Amino acid sequence: MVVARQSRQISSAGVDDPRERILSAAGREFAERGYDSATIRDICLAAGVNVAAVNYYFGDKRRLYIESVKHAHEERVRQVPLSEWQPGTPPERKLHDFVANLLERMLGLGQPPWQVRLMMREVLQPTEACRELVEDYIRPHFAVLVSVLRELTAGRLGDPELRRIGMSIVGQCFLYRAAGQVVEMLVPQSEIDMLHSPAALADHVTSYGLAALGAAAPLTSFPAAGASQKDSPA
Amino acid sequence: MVVARQSRQISSAGVDDPRERILSAAGREFAERGYDSATIRDICLAAGVNVAAVNYYFGDKRRLYIESVKHAHEERVRQVPLSEWQPGTPPERKLHDFVANLLERMLGLGQPPWQVRLMMREVLQPTEACRELVEDYIRPHFAVLVSVLRELTAGRLGDPELRRIGMSIVGQCFLYRAAGQVVEMLVPQSEIDMLHSPAALADHVTSYGLAALGAAAPLTSFPAAGASQKDSPA
DNA sequence: ACTTGCTTCAAACAGGCGTTTGAAACGTCG
DNA sequence: CGACGTTTCAAACGCCTGTTTGAAGCAAGT
């Protein structure tokens, strides 16, 4: 009797590997329907394997879930690496890049990212997989944001304040991902296309933050150019 | 044979009313565990009624859920009404009040508010109950915010921009409610107590917004005064 | 060919789920 | 009281869930 497959080959066949197929299907299913609503039968149907396979490879549903979260997260890190800047890049530019990157990763139209949906579920209602997610994925990203803000404010603010400002920036992006459907109910569709695209939002969030920090003109300045980043005021 | 109780008394007994007891228990249970994980048996156990009661009063689980969301929302509106300001109140003050009110309603320590948790679930993954929630509850609140911002910017920005700025403000509050546990993993506990209490956050979000709009000094100014108004930087 | 170990499969299992049932309890009116 | 509509109840009904089972398939190794 075997409770779970004892040892896994280091780097197996790939798409042919049943284990990989199950993980992918499970991620999609868990992301879409949540842990409880997703069923092992549906997952196995989508993966093209027998229902007993999940028990054979992962033991039970809970461990399959945890593995699929980690799997999705690893895949996503591989897809969207942290930004690297050349030395001398102005911090305003770095902030804009960071925000644009974050929004693209969250809302990116490149592909409906079920990985992000799955991770969002963990953020909103953490389970065992959450801590790993935070340590491996979220904390490093957040640290980059804080360091950019530190550079931007040239040491005038302490880390606690910087973290709080970082949360303000992340929160704005977060809203559109987590509560996107409600946002779409609150503003007209034309406005969504115009002002709430990932790129336009990146401009807005960056301008908003830079203005708040005194690194750019306030949003109410007369030209009211919304679409381009601007350097410090005259 | 009765599919559902035909007509409901206008304003029934109150706590003695089984219907009311079921709604309350259901709201708590749905808020805590989600629609699928919450079971009718547990709800009825908590409400002290027979399992058949929910079918008798509401027909089935789905309609019970919808009713319980509406019930929670009505209760919450009664608890925390929209702010009313005397004529002549400065818009900076109004913004601060609004943000403080929003944060208090979302994070308020007065009581662990299962109603908010339930509504948050609707926002994050809308069902049929969501549209009503938006129309009756969220949209009016958001309209108030936009009108305050309009007053604050004295017509220099159009409604679309104002709505986008409104989203920025709401997003910051939203993060702490929806992703609170992750926030707590990212910043030290002492910092949470100090800078992330509802009141401190209200100050921060307001200052951040006012500074961005040029209605107060940037956050990096030396005295770091929170709420005093000041015109655009030199 | 025969064993050996890993993998797959159809079928079944026990338990929990939402829902239904038919009768008992209740209160109210004639 | 006896009849009646409303409300409660214990028990059951299907159905679907996660999980297990024992046998069959399969690719080496000897």
Short mmCIF file of C-alpha atoms (C1' of nucleotides) in Angstrom, two decimals:
data_model
loop_
_atom_site.label_atom_id
_atom_site.label_comp_id
_atom_site.label_asym_id
_atom_site.label_seq_id
_atom_site.Cartn_x
_atom_site.Cartn_y
_atom_site.Cartn_z
CA MET A 1 0.00 0.00 0.00
CA VAL A 2 1.31 3.38 -0.96
CA VAL A 3 0.06 6.54 0.70
CA ALA A 4 1.84 8.86 -1.70
CA ARG A 5 4.46 8.57 -4.34
CA GLN A 6 7.68 8.34 -2.39
CA SER A 7 10.16 10.25 -4.45
CA ARG A 8 9.71 12.49 -7.44
CA GLN A 9 12.07 12.56 -10.36
CA ILE A 10 14.12 15.72 -10.56
CA SER A 11 12.60 17.49 -13.55
CA SER A 12 10.31 15.04 -15.26
CA ALA A 13 9.02 14.85 -18.79
CA GLY A 14 6.94 18.03 -18.68
CA VAL A 15 3.49 18.18 -20.27
CA ASP A 16 3.40 14.41 -20.44
CA ASP A 17 3.98 14.10 -16.72
CA PRO A 18 0.61 13.34 -15.10
CA ARG A 19 1.73 15.06 -11.95
CA GLU A 20 2.31 18.26 -13.87
CA ARG A 21 -1.00 17.97 -15.69
CA ILE A 22 -2.87 17.51 -12.43
CA LEU A 23 -1.14 20.51 -10.86
CA SER A 24 -2.03 22.72 -13.77
CA ALA A 25 -5.64 21.60 -13.94
CA ALA A 26 -5.98 21.87 -10.17
CA GLY A 27 -4.62 25.40 -10.18
CA ARG A 28 -7.11 26.48 -12.81
CA GLU A 29 -9.99 24.81 -11.02
CA PHE A 30 -9.08 26.07 -7.55
CA ALA A 31 -8.56 29.58 -8.89
CA GLU A 32 -11.91 29.63 -10.61
CA ARG A 33 -14.12 27.95 -8.03
CA GLY A 34 -12.27 28.04 -4.73
CA TYR A 35 -11.04 25.17 -2.61
CA ASP A 36 -14.36 23.76 -1.53
CA SER A 37 -16.26 24.12 -4.77
CA ALA A 38 -13.53 22.64 -6.90
CA THR A 39 -13.91 18.88 -7.10
CA ILE A 40 -11.27 16.24 -7.56
CA ARG A 41 -13.38 14.65 -10.25
CA ASP A 42 -13.46 17.82 -12.34
CA ILE A 43 -9.76 18.35 -11.88
CA CYS A 44 -8.95 14.84 -12.96
CA LEU A 45 -11.33 15.10 -15.90
CA ALA A 46 -9.56 18.26 -17.05
CA ALA A 47 -6.18 16.66 -16.52
CA GLY A 48 -7.21 13.50 -18.32
CA VAL A 49 -6.36 11.16 -15.47
CA ASN A 50 -8.23 8.85 -13.17
CA VAL A 51 -9.69 10.16 -9.92
CA ALA A 52 -7.37 7.92 -7.97
CA ALA A 53 -4.35 9.69 -9.45
CA VAL A 54 -4.56 12.69 -7.15
CA ASN A 55 -4.51 10.38 -4.17
CA TYR A 56 -1.64 8.46 -5.66
CA TYR A 57 0.50 11.51 -6.40
CA PHE A 58 -0.48 13.94 -3.66
CA GLY A 59 -2.13 11.98 -0.89
CA ASP A 60 -5.24 14.06 -0.52
CA LYS A 61 -7.03 17.17 -1.69
CA ARG A 62 -5.48 19.54 0.85
CA ARG A 63 -1.93 18.66 -0.15
CA LEU A 64 -2.85 18.91 -3.81
CA TYR A 65 -4.11 22.42 -3.14
CA ILE A 66 -0.96 23.51 -1.36
CA GLU A 67 1.24 22.07 -4.07
CA SER A 68 -0.81 23.73 -6.79
CA VAL A 69 -0.50 27.12 -5.11
CA LYS A 70 3.26 26.76 -4.89
CA HIS A 71 3.37 25.54 -8.44
CA ALA A 72 1.38 28.50 -9.74
CA HIS A 73 3.54 30.89 -7.79
CA GLU A 74 6.78 29.41 -9.11
CA GLU A 75 5.47 29.55 -12.65
CA ARG A 76 4.43 33.15 -12.23
CA VAL A 77 7.81 34.18 -10.83
CA ARG A 78 9.44 32.61 -13.85
CA GLN A 79 7.12 34.54 -16.16
CA VAL A 80 7.45 37.97 -14.58
CA PRO A 81 10.83 38.54 -12.93
CA LEU A 82 11.62 41.52 -10.77
CA SER A 83 12.67 44.64 -12.61
CA GLU A 84 16.36 45.35 -12.95
CA TRP A 85 17.53 48.92 -13.41
CA GLN A 86 20.78 50.29 -14.68
CA PRO A 87 22.69 52.30 -12.09
CA GLY A 88 21.74 55.93 -12.30
CA THR A 89 18.12 55.35 -13.26
CA PRO A 90 16.11 58.15 -11.61
CA PRO A 91 13.86 56.91 -8.82
CA GLU A 92 10.80 58.49 -10.41
CA ARG A 93 11.35 56.26 -13.38
CA LYS A 94 11.87 53.27 -11.12
CA LEU A 95 8.60 53.93 -9.33
CA HIS A 96 6.73 54.13 -12.58
CA ASP A 97 8.32 50.93 -13.80
CA PHE A 98 7.49 49.14 -10.60
CA VAL A 99 3.86 50.20 -10.62
CA ALA A 100 3.46 49.42 -14.31
CA ASN A 101 5.02 46.01 -13.74
CA LEU A 102 2.75 45.30 -10.77
CA LEU A 103 -0.38 46.32 -12.63
CA GLU A 104 0.60 44.41 -15.71
CA ARG A 105 1.15 41.33 -13.62
CA MET A 106 -2.21 41.78 -11.90
CA LEU A 107 -4.40 42.93 -14.77
CA GLY A 108 -2.26 42.06 -17.76
CA LEU A 109 -4.32 41.27 -20.81
CA GLY A 110 -1.63 39.00 -22.19
CA GLN A 111 -3.46 36.05 -20.68
CA PRO A 112 -6.26 35.64 -18.19
CA PRO A 113 -3.90 34.73 -15.39
CA TRP A 114 -5.43 32.03 -13.24
CA GLN A 115 -2.22 31.94 -11.28
CA VAL A 116 -2.87 35.45 -10.03
CA ARG A 117 -6.45 34.59 -9.20
CA LEU A 118 -5.26 31.66 -7.16
CA MET A 119 -2.72 33.73 -5.28
CA MET A 120 -5.33 36.42 -4.72
CA ARG A 121 -7.47 33.86 -2.95
CA GLU A 122 -4.60 33.11 -0.63
CA VAL A 123 -4.12 36.78 0.12
CA LEU A 124 -7.78 37.34 0.83
CA GLN A 125 -8.22 34.27 2.95
CA PRO A 126 -4.87 32.84 3.89
CA THR A 127 -4.35 29.12 4.33
CA GLU A 128 -1.16 27.18 4.96
CA ALA A 129 0.26 28.12 1.59
CA CYS A 130 0.10 31.81 2.37
CA ARG A 131 3.21 32.27 4.44
CA GLU A 132 5.43 30.77 1.79
CA LEU A 133 3.75 32.95 -0.77
CA VAL A 134 4.49 36.05 1.25
CA GLU A 135 8.08 35.18 2.01
CA ASP A 136 9.06 34.01 -1.45
CA TYR A 137 7.03 36.28 -3.63
CA ILE A 138 5.39 39.26 -2.00
CA ARG A 139 8.02 40.36 0.50
CA PRO A 140 10.87 40.68 -2.02
CA HIS A 141 8.67 42.71 -4.33
CA PHE A 142 7.56 44.94 -1.51
CA ALA A 143 11.16 45.42 -0.42
CA VAL A 144 12.01 46.71 -3.87
CA LEU A 145 9.16 49.19 -3.68
CA VAL A 146 10.30 50.43 -0.29
CA SER A 147 13.87 50.87 -1.49
CA VAL A 148 12.68 52.89 -4.46
CA LEU A 149 10.63 55.07 -2.15
CA ARG A 150 13.64 55.46 0.13
CA GLU A 151 15.72 56.65 -2.75
CA LEU A 152 12.94 58.93 -3.87
CA THR A 153 12.59 60.66 -0.53
CA ALA A 154 16.33 60.86 0.03
CA GLY A 155 16.20 59.72 3.62
CA ARG A 156 13.63 62.27 4.77
CA LEU A 157 11.28 59.48 5.89
CA GLY A 158 11.87 56.42 8.04
CA ASP A 159 11.17 52.88 6.95
CA PRO A 160 7.84 52.65 8.79
CA GLU A 161 6.53 55.64 6.89
CA LEU A 162 7.96 54.30 3.66
CA ARG A 163 6.21 51.00 4.22
CA ARG A 164 2.97 52.80 4.82
CA ILE A 165 3.36 54.74 1.60
CA GLY A 166 4.21 51.50 -0.14
CA MET A 167 0.93 50.05 1.09
CA SER A 168 -0.87 53.05 -0.33
CA ILE A 169 0.60 52.38 -3.73
CA VAL A 170 -0.02 48.66 -3.63
CA GLY A 171 -3.55 49.22 -2.36
CA GLN A 172 -4.49 51.23 -5.40
CA CYS A 173 -3.36 48.46 -7.73
CA PHE A 174 -4.90 45.82 -5.52
CA LEU A 175 -8.34 47.38 -5.71
CA TYR A 176 -8.58 46.97 -9.45
CA ARG A 177 -7.62 43.33 -9.32
CA ALA A 178 -9.65 42.28 -6.30
CA ALA A 179 -12.72 44.46 -6.73
CA GLY A 180 -12.53 44.96 -10.46
CA GLN A 181 -16.12 44.00 -11.12
CA VAL A 182 -17.43 46.52 -8.61
CA VAL A 183 -15.20 49.20 -10.09
CA GLU A 184 -16.73 48.45 -13.46
CA MET A 185 -20.17 48.99 -11.98
CA LEU A 186 -19.17 52.36 -10.55
CA VAL A 187 -17.62 54.00 -13.58
CA PRO A 188 -18.87 54.08 -17.17
CA GLN A 189 -17.38 51.57 -19.58
CA SER A 190 -15.83 54.25 -21.78
CA GLU A 191 -13.99 55.57 -18.75
CA ILE A 192 -12.65 52.11 -17.97
CA ASP A 193 -11.14 51.81 -21.42
CA MET A 194 -9.73 55.31 -21.30
CA LEU A 195 -8.45 55.84 -17.78
CA HIS A 196 -8.36 52.42 -16.15
CA SER A 197 -6.19 50.43 -18.50
CA PRO A 198 -3.03 49.04 -16.87
CA ALA A 199 -0.85 51.62 -18.58
CA ALA A 200 -3.09 54.58 -17.77
CA LEU A 201 -3.45 53.42 -14.18
CA ALA A 202 0.29 53.10 -13.84
CA ASP A 203 0.65 56.70 -14.92
CA HIS A 204 -2.03 57.79 -12.49
CA VAL A 205 -0.79 55.89 -9.45
CA THR A 206 2.76 57.07 -10.08
CA SER A 207 1.77 60.70 -10.54
CA TYR A 208 -0.42 60.53 -7.47
CA GLY A 209 2.43 59.16 -5.40
CA LEU A 210 5.11 61.47 -6.76
CA ALA A 211 2.88 64.49 -6.19
CA ALA A 212 2.13 63.40 -2.65
CA LEU A 213 5.84 63.09 -1.97
CA GLY A 214 6.57 66.46 -3.50
CA ALA A 215 8.58 64.90 -6.31
CA ALA A 216 6.21 66.17 -8.99
CA ALA A 217 3.57 68.81 -9.50
CA PRO A 218 0.16 68.25 -7.85
CA LEU A 219 -2.51 66.56 -9.95
CA THR A 220 -4.46 69.78 -10.18
CA SER A 221 -1.81 71.69 -12.05
CA PHE A 222 -3.27 73.44 -15.05
CA PRO A 223 -2.03 71.46 -18.03
CA ALA A 224 -3.53 68.45 -16.25
CA ALA A 225 -1.60 66.07 -18.46
CA GLY A 226 -2.59 62.67 -17.16
CA ALA A 227 -0.65 60.42 -19.43
CA SER A 228 3.02 61.11 -19.01
CA GLN A 229 5.38 61.09 -16.10
CA LYS A 230 6.86 64.42 -15.24
CA ASP A 231 9.94 65.35 -13.34
CA SER A 232 10.09 67.63 -10.35
CA PRO A 233 8.20 70.92 -10.47
CA ALA A 234 9.76 74.20 -11.44
CA MET B 1 -47.53 21.70 -0.10
CA VAL B 2 -45.82 25.02 0.44
CA VAL B 3 -42.73 26.05 -1.51
CA ALA B 4 -42.09 29.13 0.59
CA ARG B 5 -43.93 31.14 3.13
CA GLN B 6 -46.31 33.23 1.06
CA SER B 7 -46.36 36.55 2.83
CA ARG B 8 -44.21 37.94 5.56
CA GLN B 9 -45.56 40.08 8.36
CA ILE B 10 -44.51 43.71 8.17
CA SER B 11 -42.04 44.00 11.02
CA SER B 12 -42.30 40.84 13.04
CA ALA B 13 -41.49 40.07 16.64
CA GLY B 14 -37.70 40.50 16.35
CA VAL B 15 -35.30 38.13 18.10
CA ASP B 16 -38.09 35.63 18.62
CA ASP B 17 -38.87 35.52 14.95
CA PRO B 18 -37.29 32.32 13.54
CA ARG B 19 -36.88 34.00 10.18
CA GLU B 20 -34.77 36.71 11.77
CA ARG B 21 -32.73 34.20 13.74
CA ILE B 22 -32.00 32.18 10.62
CA LEU B 23 -30.95 35.27 8.69
CA SER B 24 -28.55 36.32 11.40
CA ALA B 25 -27.02 32.89 11.83
CA ALA B 26 -26.78 32.44 8.08
CA GLY B 27 -25.00 35.77 7.66
CA ARG B 28 -22.42 34.86 10.28
CA GLU B 29 -21.90 31.43 8.81
CA PHE B 30 -21.70 32.60 5.18
CA ALA B 31 -19.34 35.40 6.15
CA GLU B 32 -17.01 33.08 8.01
CA ARG B 33 -16.94 30.08 5.70
CA GLY B 34 -18.24 31.19 2.33
CA TYR B 35 -21.30 30.05 0.46
CA ASP B 36 -20.24 26.51 -0.33
CA SER B 37 -18.57 25.65 2.94
CA ALA B 38 -21.37 26.95 5.08
CA THR B 39 -23.96 24.24 5.66
CA ILE B 40 -27.65 24.57 6.26
CA ARG B 41 -27.35 22.17 9.14
CA ASP B 42 -24.82 24.37 10.94
CA ILE B 43 -26.86 27.48 10.28
CA CYS B 44 -29.99 25.90 11.67
CA LEU B 45 -28.11 24.56 14.65
CA ALA B 46 -26.83 28.05 15.43
CA ALA B 47 -30.29 29.51 14.92
CA GLY B 48 -31.90 26.85 17.06
CA VAL B 49 -34.34 25.69 14.42
CA ASN B 50 -34.93 22.55 12.44
CA VAL B 51 -33.15 22.01 9.14
CA ALA B 52 -36.45 22.11 7.33
CA ALA B 53 -37.04 25.66 8.50
CA VAL B 54 -34.77 27.24 5.92
CA ASN B 55 -36.68 25.51 3.19
CA TYR B 56 -39.93 26.55 4.75
CA TYR B 57 -39.01 30.21 5.09
CA PHE B 58 -36.67 30.79 2.16
CA GLY B 59 -37.20 28.00 -0.32
CA ASP B 60 -33.60 26.98 -0.75
CA LYS B 61 -30.02 27.78 0.17
CA ARG B 62 -29.38 30.22 -2.66
CA ARG B 63 -32.32 32.43 -1.75
CA LEU B 64 -31.35 32.27 1.90
CA TYR B 65 -27.92 33.52 0.96
CA ILE B 66 -29.24 36.43 -1.07
CA GLU B 67 -31.63 37.42 1.69
CA SER B 68 -28.90 37.22 4.31
CA VAL B 69 -26.63 39.50 2.28
CA LYS B 70 -29.38 42.08 1.92
CA HIS B 71 -30.20 41.72 5.60
CA ALA B 72 -26.61 42.28 6.67
CA HIS B 73 -26.29 45.26 4.41
CA GLU B 74 -29.46 46.88 5.71
CA GLU B 75 -28.34 46.34 9.27
CA ARG B 76 -24.95 47.86 8.52
CA VAL B 77 -26.45 50.92 6.87
CA ARG B 78 -28.55 51.46 9.97
CA GLN B 79 -25.46 51.20 12.16
CA VAL B 80 -23.19 53.53 10.21
CA PRO B 81 -25.05 56.25 8.35
CA LEU B 82 -23.49 58.57 5.83
CA SER B 83 -21.74 61.59 7.25
CA GLU B 84 -23.61 64.88 7.33
CA TRP B 85 -21.67 68.12 7.34
CA GLN B 86 -22.72 71.60 8.27
CA PRO B 87 -22.56 74.07 5.41
CA GLY B 88 -19.20 75.74 5.27
CA THR B 89 -17.21 72.73 6.44
CA PRO B 90 -13.87 72.87 4.61
CA PRO B 91 -13.46 70.07 2.06
CA GLU B 92 -10.18 68.97 3.63
CA ARG B 93 -12.08 68.26 6.79
CA LYS B 94 -14.78 66.45 4.86
CA LEU B 95 -12.23 64.23 3.15
CA HIS B 96 -10.68 63.31 6.46
CA ASP B 97 -14.08 62.55 7.95
CA PHE B 98 -15.03 60.42 5.00
CA VAL B 99 -11.85 58.39 5.09
CA ALA B 100 -12.00 57.97 8.84
CA ASN B 101 -15.60 56.86 8.58
CA LEU B 102 -14.81 54.37 5.83
CA LEU B 103 -11.89 52.90 7.71
CA GLU B 104 -13.83 52.72 10.93
CA ARG B 105 -16.61 50.90 9.17
CA MET B 106 -14.14 48.48 7.57
CA LEU B 107 -11.69 47.89 10.39
CA GLY B 108 -13.58 49.25 13.38
CA LEU B 109 -12.63 47.48 16.55
CA GLY B 110 -16.04 48.12 18.07
CA GLN B 111 -17.09 44.66 16.95
CA PRO B 112 -15.69 42.08 14.61
CA PRO B 113 -18.20 42.89 11.91
CA TRP B 114 -19.32 39.78 10.10
CA GLN B 115 -21.59 41.94 8.00
CA VAL B 116 -18.57 43.62 6.44
CA ARG B 117 -16.93 40.27 5.86
CA LEU B 118 -20.00 39.06 4.07
CA MET B 119 -20.19 42.15 1.89
CA MET B 120 -16.48 41.86 1.17
CA ARG B 121 -17.10 38.40 -0.22
CA GLU B 122 -19.66 39.84 -2.58
CA VAL B 123 -17.24 42.51 -3.73
CA LEU B 124 -14.46 40.05 -4.33
CA GLN B 125 -16.57 37.48 -6.09
CA PRO B 126 -19.90 38.99 -7.04
CA THR B 127 -23.06 36.93 -7.12
CA GLU B 128 -26.64 37.99 -7.70
CA ALA B 129 -26.71 40.02 -4.51
CA CYS B 130 -23.87 42.22 -5.65
CA ARG B 131 -25.67 44.65 -7.92
CA GLU B 132 -28.13 45.60 -5.22
CA LEU B 133 -25.26 46.04 -2.82
CA VAL B 134 -23.51 48.39 -5.18
CA GLU B 135 -26.56 50.42 -6.02
CA ASP B 136 -27.91 50.78 -2.49
CA TYR B 137 -24.75 50.97 -0.49
CA ILE B 138 -21.52 51.49 -2.35
CA ARG B 139 -22.55 53.91 -5.08
CA PRO B 140 -24.05 56.54 -2.74
CA HIS B 141 -20.96 56.45 -0.56
CA PHE B 142 -18.69 56.76 -3.57
CA ALA B 143 -20.76 59.67 -4.88
CA VAL B 144 -20.17 61.51 -1.64
CA LEU B 145 -16.45 60.98 -1.95
CA VAL B 146 -16.42 62.26 -5.51
CA SER B 147 -18.39 65.36 -4.55
CA VAL B 148 -15.93 66.10 -1.76
CA LEU B 149 -13.06 65.73 -4.19
CA ARG B 150 -14.85 67.98 -6.66
CA GLU B 151 -15.19 70.65 -4.03
CA LEU B 152 -11.59 70.16 -3.03
CA THR B 153 -10.21 70.66 -6.51
CA ALA B 154 -12.56 73.54 -7.27
CA GLY B 155 -13.51 72.31 -10.72
CA ARG B 156 -9.97 71.90 -11.98
CA LEU B 157 -10.57 68.21 -12.70
CA GLY B 158 -13.36 66.44 -14.51
CA ASP B 159 -15.53 63.71 -13.02
CA PRO B 160 -13.60 60.87 -14.64
CA GLU B 161 -10.37 62.04 -13.03
CA LEU B 162 -12.17 62.59 -9.74
CA ARG B 163 -13.54 59.06 -9.84
CA ARG B 164 -10.07 57.72 -10.48
CA ILE B 165 -8.72 59.64 -7.52
CA GLY B 166 -11.64 58.37 -5.48
CA MET B 167 -10.62 54.82 -6.38
CA SER B 168 -7.12 55.57 -5.22
CA ILE B 169 -8.42 56.61 -1.84
CA VAL B 170 -10.82 53.70 -1.50
CA GLY B 171 -8.14 51.29 -2.65
CA GLN B 172 -5.86 52.21 0.19
CA CYS B 173 -8.56 51.51 2.75
CA PHE B 174 -9.65 48.41 0.91
CA LEU B 175 -6.21 46.85 1.11
CA TYR B 176 -6.18 46.81 4.88
CA ARG B 177 -9.56 45.15 5.10
CA ALA B 178 -9.15 42.62 2.31
CA ALA B 179 -5.49 41.77 2.66
CA GLY B 180 -5.04 42.65 6.31
CA GLN B 181 -3.37 39.40 7.23
CA VAL B 182 -0.74 39.78 4.53
CA VAL B 183 -0.11 43.37 5.60
CA GLU B 184 0.50 42.09 9.11
CA MET B 185 3.09 39.70 7.76
CA LEU B 186 4.90 42.49 5.93
CA VAL B 187 5.27 45.05 8.69
CA PRO B 188 6.31 44.55 12.31
CA GLN B 189 3.57 44.31 14.90
CA SER B 190 4.67 47.45 16.69
CA GLU B 191 4.32 49.36 13.46
CA ILE B 192 0.80 48.04 13.00
CA ASP B 193 -0.25 49.36 16.37
CA MET B 194 1.47 52.68 15.81
CA LEU B 195 0.84 53.59 12.18
CA HIS B 196 -1.87 51.26 10.93
CA SER B 197 -4.68 51.86 13.37
CA PRO B 198 -7.87 53.14 11.76
CA ALA B 199 -7.29 56.66 13.07
CA ALA B 200 -3.62 56.80 12.03
CA LEU B 201 -4.45 55.38 8.63
CA ALA B 202 -7.16 57.95 8.14
CA ASP B 203 -4.62 60.70 8.78
CA HIS B 204 -2.17 59.11 6.40
CA VAL B 205 -4.58 58.47 3.53
CA THR B 206 -5.98 61.98 3.84
CA SER B 207 -2.56 63.64 3.94
CA TYR B 208 -1.43 61.54 1.02
CA GLY B 209 -4.43 62.57 -1.03
CA LEU B 210 -4.37 66.22 -0.06
CA ALA B 211 -0.68 66.46 -0.85
CA ALA B 212 -1.18 64.79 -4.20
CA LEU B 213 -3.88 67.30 -5.04
CA GLY B 214 -1.76 70.20 -3.93
CA ALA B 215 -4.10 71.03 -1.08
CA ALA B 216 -1.44 70.35 1.55
CA ALA B 217 2.30 70.14 1.89
CA PRO B 218 4.04 67.03 0.48
CA LEU B 219 4.63 64.20 2.91
CA THR B 220 8.36 64.86 2.88
CA SER B 221 8.20 68.40 4.15
CA PHE B 222 10.17 68.82 7.32
CA PRO B 223 7.61 69.48 10.01
CA ALA B 224 5.54 66.69 8.45
CA ALA B 225 2.35 68.45 9.45
CA GLY B 226 -0.62 66.23 8.71
CA ALA B 227 -3.65 68.22 7.72
CA SER B 228 -2.80 71.84 7.24
CA GLN B 229 -3.56 73.21 3.82
CA LYS B 230 -0.91 74.77 1.69
CA ASP B 231 -0.63 75.68 -1.94
CA SER B 232 1.62 74.16 -4.54
CA PRO B 233 5.30 73.65 -3.77
CA ALA B 234 7.91 76.25 -4.61
"C1'" DA C 1 8.92 -16.39 -19.48
"C1'" DC C 2 8.56 -14.81 -15.04
"C1'" DT C 3 9.10 -11.73 -11.56
"C1'" DT C 4 9.20 -6.98 -9.78
"C1'" DG C 5 7.84 -2.34 -9.03
"C1'" DC C 6 5.53 1.46 -10.65
"C1'" DT C 7 1.38 3.35 -12.68
"C1'" DT C 8 -3.53 3.35 -14.17
"C1'" DC C 9 -8.20 2.10 -13.90
"C1'" DA C 10 -13.35 1.07 -12.98
"C1'" DA C 11 -15.88 0.38 -9.21
"C1'" DA C 12 -17.17 0.83 -4.78
"C1'" DC C 13 -17.29 3.03 0.05
"C1'" DA C 14 -18.74 5.86 3.80
"C1'" DG C 15 -20.11 10.26 4.91
"C1'" DG C 16 -22.03 14.84 4.28
"C1'" DC C 17 -24.78 17.68 1.56
"C1'" DG C 18 -29.36 20.15 0.20
"C1'" DT C 19 -33.83 18.96 0.07
"C1'" DT C 20 -38.34 16.56 0.91
"C1'" DT C 21 -41.74 14.26 3.48
"C1'" DG C 22 -45.68 13.23 6.41
"C1'" DA C 23 -47.00 13.58 10.69
"C1'" DA C 24 -47.11 15.84 15.12
"C1'" DA C 25 -47.64 20.30 17.81
"C1'" DC C 26 -49.57 24.74 18.09
"C1'" DG C 27 -52.78 28.56 18.17
"C1'" DT C 28 -57.22 30.37 16.66
"C1'" DC C 29 -61.62 30.68 15.29
"C1'" DG C 30 -66.50 28.83 14.82
"C1'" DC D 1 -64.68 20.78 21.70
"C1'" DG D 2 -63.41 20.04 16.81
"C1'" DA D 3 -61.81 21.83 12.51
"C1'" DC D 4 -58.34 24.40 10.24
"C1'" DG D 5 -54.23 26.81 8.70
"C1'" DT D 6 -49.62 27.55 10.28
"C1'" DT D 7 -45.39 26.15 12.11
"C1'" DT D 8 -42.08 22.58 13.82
"C1'" DC D 9 -39.95 18.21 13.82
"C1'" DA D 10 -37.36 13.59 13.17
"C1'" DA D 11 -36.42 10.86 9.61
"C1'" DA D 12 -35.48 9.80 5.22
"C1'" DC D 13 -34.11 10.49 0.14
"C1'" DG D 14 -30.95 11.15 -3.63
"C1'" DC D 15 -26.97 12.94 -4.91
"C1'" DC D 16 -22.28 14.20 -4.86
"C1'" DT D 17 -18.07 14.37 -2.29
"C1'" DG D 18 -13.18 12.71 -1.04
"C1'" DT D 19 -11.13 8.53 -0.58
"C1'" DT D 20 -10.03 3.49 -0.97
"C1'" DT D 21 -9.67 -0.87 -3.13
"C1'" DG D 22 -7.94 -4.69 -5.75
"C1'" DA D 23 -7.06 -5.92 -10.03
"C1'" DA D 24 -5.15 -4.90 -14.56
"C1'" DG D 25 -1.52 -2.70 -17.53
"C1'" DC D 26 3.10 -1.77 -18.45
"C1'" DA D 27 8.17 -1.50 -18.87
"C1'" DA D 28 12.25 -3.00 -17.27
"C1'" DG D 29 15.62 -6.73 -15.13
"C1'" DT D 30 17.01 -11.49 -14.76
#
